[in-house]
C-alpha positions as a LaTeX table, in Angstrom:
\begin{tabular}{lrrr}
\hline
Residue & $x$ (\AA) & $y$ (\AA) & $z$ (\AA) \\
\hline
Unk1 & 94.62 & 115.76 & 151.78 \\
Unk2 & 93.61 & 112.24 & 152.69 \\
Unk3 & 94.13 & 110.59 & 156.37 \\
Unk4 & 96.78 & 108.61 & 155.10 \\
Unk5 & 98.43 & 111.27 & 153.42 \\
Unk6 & 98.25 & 112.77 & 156.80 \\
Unk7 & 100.14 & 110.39 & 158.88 \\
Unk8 & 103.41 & 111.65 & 159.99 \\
Unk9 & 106.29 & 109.27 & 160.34 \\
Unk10 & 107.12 & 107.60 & 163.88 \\
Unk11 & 103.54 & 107.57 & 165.05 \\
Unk12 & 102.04 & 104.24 & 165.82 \\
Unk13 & 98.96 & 102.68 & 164.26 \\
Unk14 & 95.68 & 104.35 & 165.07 \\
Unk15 & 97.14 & 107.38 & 166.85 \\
Unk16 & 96.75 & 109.78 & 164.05 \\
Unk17 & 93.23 & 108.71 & 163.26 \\
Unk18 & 92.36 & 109.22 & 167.32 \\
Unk19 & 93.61 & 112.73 & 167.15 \\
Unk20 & 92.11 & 113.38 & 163.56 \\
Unk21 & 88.55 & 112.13 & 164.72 \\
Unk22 & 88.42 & 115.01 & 167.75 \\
Unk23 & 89.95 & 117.93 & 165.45 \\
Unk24 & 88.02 & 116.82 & 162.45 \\
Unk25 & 84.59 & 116.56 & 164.60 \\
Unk26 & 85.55 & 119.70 & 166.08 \\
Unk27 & 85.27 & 118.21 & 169.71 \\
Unk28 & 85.87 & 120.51 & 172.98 \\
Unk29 & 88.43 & 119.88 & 175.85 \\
Unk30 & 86.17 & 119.61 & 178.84 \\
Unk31 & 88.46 & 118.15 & 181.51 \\
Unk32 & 92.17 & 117.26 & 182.10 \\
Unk33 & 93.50 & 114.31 & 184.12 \\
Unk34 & 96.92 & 113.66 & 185.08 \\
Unk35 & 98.85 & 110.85 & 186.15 \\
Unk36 & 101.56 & 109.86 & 187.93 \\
Unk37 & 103.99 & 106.83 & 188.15 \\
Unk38 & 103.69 & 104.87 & 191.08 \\
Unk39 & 106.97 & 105.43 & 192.06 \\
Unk40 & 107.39 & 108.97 & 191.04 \\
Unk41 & 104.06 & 110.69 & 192.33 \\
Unk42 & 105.37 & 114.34 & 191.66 \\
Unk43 & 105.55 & 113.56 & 188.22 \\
Unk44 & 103.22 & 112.86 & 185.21 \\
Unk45 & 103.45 & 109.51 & 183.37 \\
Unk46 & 100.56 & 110.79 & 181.34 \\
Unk47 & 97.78 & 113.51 & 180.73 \\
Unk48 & 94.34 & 111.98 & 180.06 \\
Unk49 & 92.89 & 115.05 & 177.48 \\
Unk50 & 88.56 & 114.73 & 177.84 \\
Unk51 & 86.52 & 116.10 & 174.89 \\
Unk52 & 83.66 & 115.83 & 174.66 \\
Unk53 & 82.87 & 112.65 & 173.82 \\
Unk54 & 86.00 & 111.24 & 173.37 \\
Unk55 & 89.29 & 110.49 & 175.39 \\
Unk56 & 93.35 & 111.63 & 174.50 \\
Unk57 & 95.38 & 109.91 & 175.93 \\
Unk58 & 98.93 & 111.20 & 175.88 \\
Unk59 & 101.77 & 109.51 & 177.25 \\
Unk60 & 105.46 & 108.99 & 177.85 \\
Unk61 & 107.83 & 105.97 & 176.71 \\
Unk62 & 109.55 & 105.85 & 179.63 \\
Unk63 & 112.61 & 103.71 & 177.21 \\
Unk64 & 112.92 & 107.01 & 175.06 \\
Unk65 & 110.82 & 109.50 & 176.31 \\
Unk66 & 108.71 & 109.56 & 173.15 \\
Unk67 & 105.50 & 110.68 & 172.96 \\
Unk68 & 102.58 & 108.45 & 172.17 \\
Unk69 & 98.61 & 108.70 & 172.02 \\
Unk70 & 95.93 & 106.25 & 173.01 \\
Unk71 & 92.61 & 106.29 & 175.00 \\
Unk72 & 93.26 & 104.61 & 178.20 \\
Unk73 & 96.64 & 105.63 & 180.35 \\
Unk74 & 99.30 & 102.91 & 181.18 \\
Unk75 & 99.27 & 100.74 & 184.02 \\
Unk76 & 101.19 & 101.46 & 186.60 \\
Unk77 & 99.90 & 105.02 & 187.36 \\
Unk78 & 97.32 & 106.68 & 189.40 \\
Unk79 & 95.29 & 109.04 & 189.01 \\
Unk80 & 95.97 & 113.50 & 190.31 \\
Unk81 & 93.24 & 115.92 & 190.66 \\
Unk82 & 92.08 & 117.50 & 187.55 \\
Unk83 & 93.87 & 120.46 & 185.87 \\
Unk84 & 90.61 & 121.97 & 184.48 \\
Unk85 & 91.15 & 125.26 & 186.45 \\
Unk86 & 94.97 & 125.62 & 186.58 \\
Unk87 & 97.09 & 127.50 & 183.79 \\
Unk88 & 97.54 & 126.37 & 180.82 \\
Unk89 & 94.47 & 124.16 & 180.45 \\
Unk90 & 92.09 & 126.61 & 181.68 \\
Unk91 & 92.56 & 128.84 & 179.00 \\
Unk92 & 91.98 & 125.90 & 176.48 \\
Unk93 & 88.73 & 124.54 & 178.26 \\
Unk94 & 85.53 & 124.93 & 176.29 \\
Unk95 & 87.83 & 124.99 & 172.96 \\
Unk96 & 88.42 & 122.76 & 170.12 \\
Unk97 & 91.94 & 122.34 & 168.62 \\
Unk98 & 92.45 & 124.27 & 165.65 \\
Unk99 & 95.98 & 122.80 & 164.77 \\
Unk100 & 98.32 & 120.49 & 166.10 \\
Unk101 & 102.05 & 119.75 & 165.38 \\
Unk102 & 104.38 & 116.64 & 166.50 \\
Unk103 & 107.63 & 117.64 & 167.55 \\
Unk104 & 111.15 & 116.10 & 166.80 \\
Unk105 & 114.23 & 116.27 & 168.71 \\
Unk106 & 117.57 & 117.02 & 167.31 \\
Unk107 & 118.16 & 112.85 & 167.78 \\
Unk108 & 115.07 & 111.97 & 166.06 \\
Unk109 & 112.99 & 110.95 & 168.92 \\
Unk110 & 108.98 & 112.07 & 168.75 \\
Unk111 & 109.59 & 113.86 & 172.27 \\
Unk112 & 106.57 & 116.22 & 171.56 \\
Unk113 & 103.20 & 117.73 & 170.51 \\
Unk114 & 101.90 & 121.28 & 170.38 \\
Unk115 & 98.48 & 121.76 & 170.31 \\
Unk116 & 96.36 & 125.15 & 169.48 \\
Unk117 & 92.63 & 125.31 & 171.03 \\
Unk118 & 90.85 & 127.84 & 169.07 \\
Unk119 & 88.33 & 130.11 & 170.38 \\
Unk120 & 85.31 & 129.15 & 168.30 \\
Unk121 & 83.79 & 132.98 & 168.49 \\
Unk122 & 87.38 & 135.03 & 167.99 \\
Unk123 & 88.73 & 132.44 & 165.82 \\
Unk124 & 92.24 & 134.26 & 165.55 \\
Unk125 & 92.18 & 134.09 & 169.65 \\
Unk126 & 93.71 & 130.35 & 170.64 \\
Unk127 & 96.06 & 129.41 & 173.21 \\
Unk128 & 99.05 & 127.02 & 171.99 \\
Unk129 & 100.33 & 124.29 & 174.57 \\
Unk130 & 103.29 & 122.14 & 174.30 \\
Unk131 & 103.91 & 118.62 & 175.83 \\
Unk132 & 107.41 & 117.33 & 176.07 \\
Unk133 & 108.39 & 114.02 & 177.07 \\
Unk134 & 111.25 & 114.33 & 179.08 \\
Unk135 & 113.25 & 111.77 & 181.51 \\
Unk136 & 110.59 & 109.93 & 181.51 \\
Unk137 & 107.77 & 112.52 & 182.31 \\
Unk138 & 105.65 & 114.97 & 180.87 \\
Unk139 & 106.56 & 119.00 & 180.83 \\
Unk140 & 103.52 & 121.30 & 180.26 \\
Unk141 & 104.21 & 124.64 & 178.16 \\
Unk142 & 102.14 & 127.42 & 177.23 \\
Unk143 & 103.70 & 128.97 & 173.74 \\
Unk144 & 103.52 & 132.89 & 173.35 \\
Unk145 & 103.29 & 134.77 & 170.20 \\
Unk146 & 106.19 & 137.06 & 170.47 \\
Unk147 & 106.34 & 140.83 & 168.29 \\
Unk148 & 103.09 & 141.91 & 166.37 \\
Unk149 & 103.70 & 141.51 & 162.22 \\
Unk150 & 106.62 & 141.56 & 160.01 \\
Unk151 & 106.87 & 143.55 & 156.87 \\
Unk152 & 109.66 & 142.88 & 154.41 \\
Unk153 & 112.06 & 145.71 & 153.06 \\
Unk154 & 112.58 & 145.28 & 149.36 \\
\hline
\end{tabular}
């Protein structure tokens, strides 16, 4: 299908095309950047994805805790240590994202994106990570694949 066939409704201009330039390039997560609001510093604002070469920027709207994407963070936050080595991101270091999904709330609201790195070797071996926006912050998921395969009964 063609890019503009692609663009799902409630996304903002460019932010498709960002996230369809990494997965169509097939561009690897090298590093991941939180960061906090100024006044809430337990609490991400916004998680600054690094592939290599370019930069995700995913962040809340803190008027209705929808999810947006650009490449710089919003003012008013600073900057945590990386979360290269902690769970979930580790396991999607080195990887490029095989699939991604935007996720709507029962009220509408674009509150979320799911992502699936791909190991490039084991192709059927990718971790799936899901980023909420929620009261004004970000929640980091890891999604499991529950049961093995389903066979139908006729």
């Amino acid at each position: 299908p063609s890019r503009s066939s692609r663009m799902p409704q409630g996304w903002r201009t460019g932010e498709m095309d960002l996230l369809l330039r990494i997965i169509d390039a097939g561009e690897v997560l090298v590093d991941v950047i939180p960061f906090a609001h100024l006044d809430l510093p337990d609490e991400y604002a916004a998680i600054r994805l690094h592939f290599s070469p370019t930069v995700l920027c995913i962040y809340v709207d803190p008027d209705d805790d929808s999810l947006h994407l650009s490449t710089s963070v919003p003012p008013e936050t600073t900057p945590l240590p990386s979360l290269a080595g902690r769970e979930p991101w580790n396991l999607a270091i080195g990887r490029p994202i095989l699939w991604t999904w935007r996720l709507v709330n029962h009220q509408g609201y674009s509150d979320g994106l799911q992502f699936a790195f791909c190991d490039r070797e084991r192709s059927r071996e990718t971790v799936v990570i899901q980023v909420i926006g929620k009261a004004s912050m970000i929640e980091v998921s890891v999604v499991n694949r529950c049961g093995g395969t389903t066979t139908s009964r006729g």
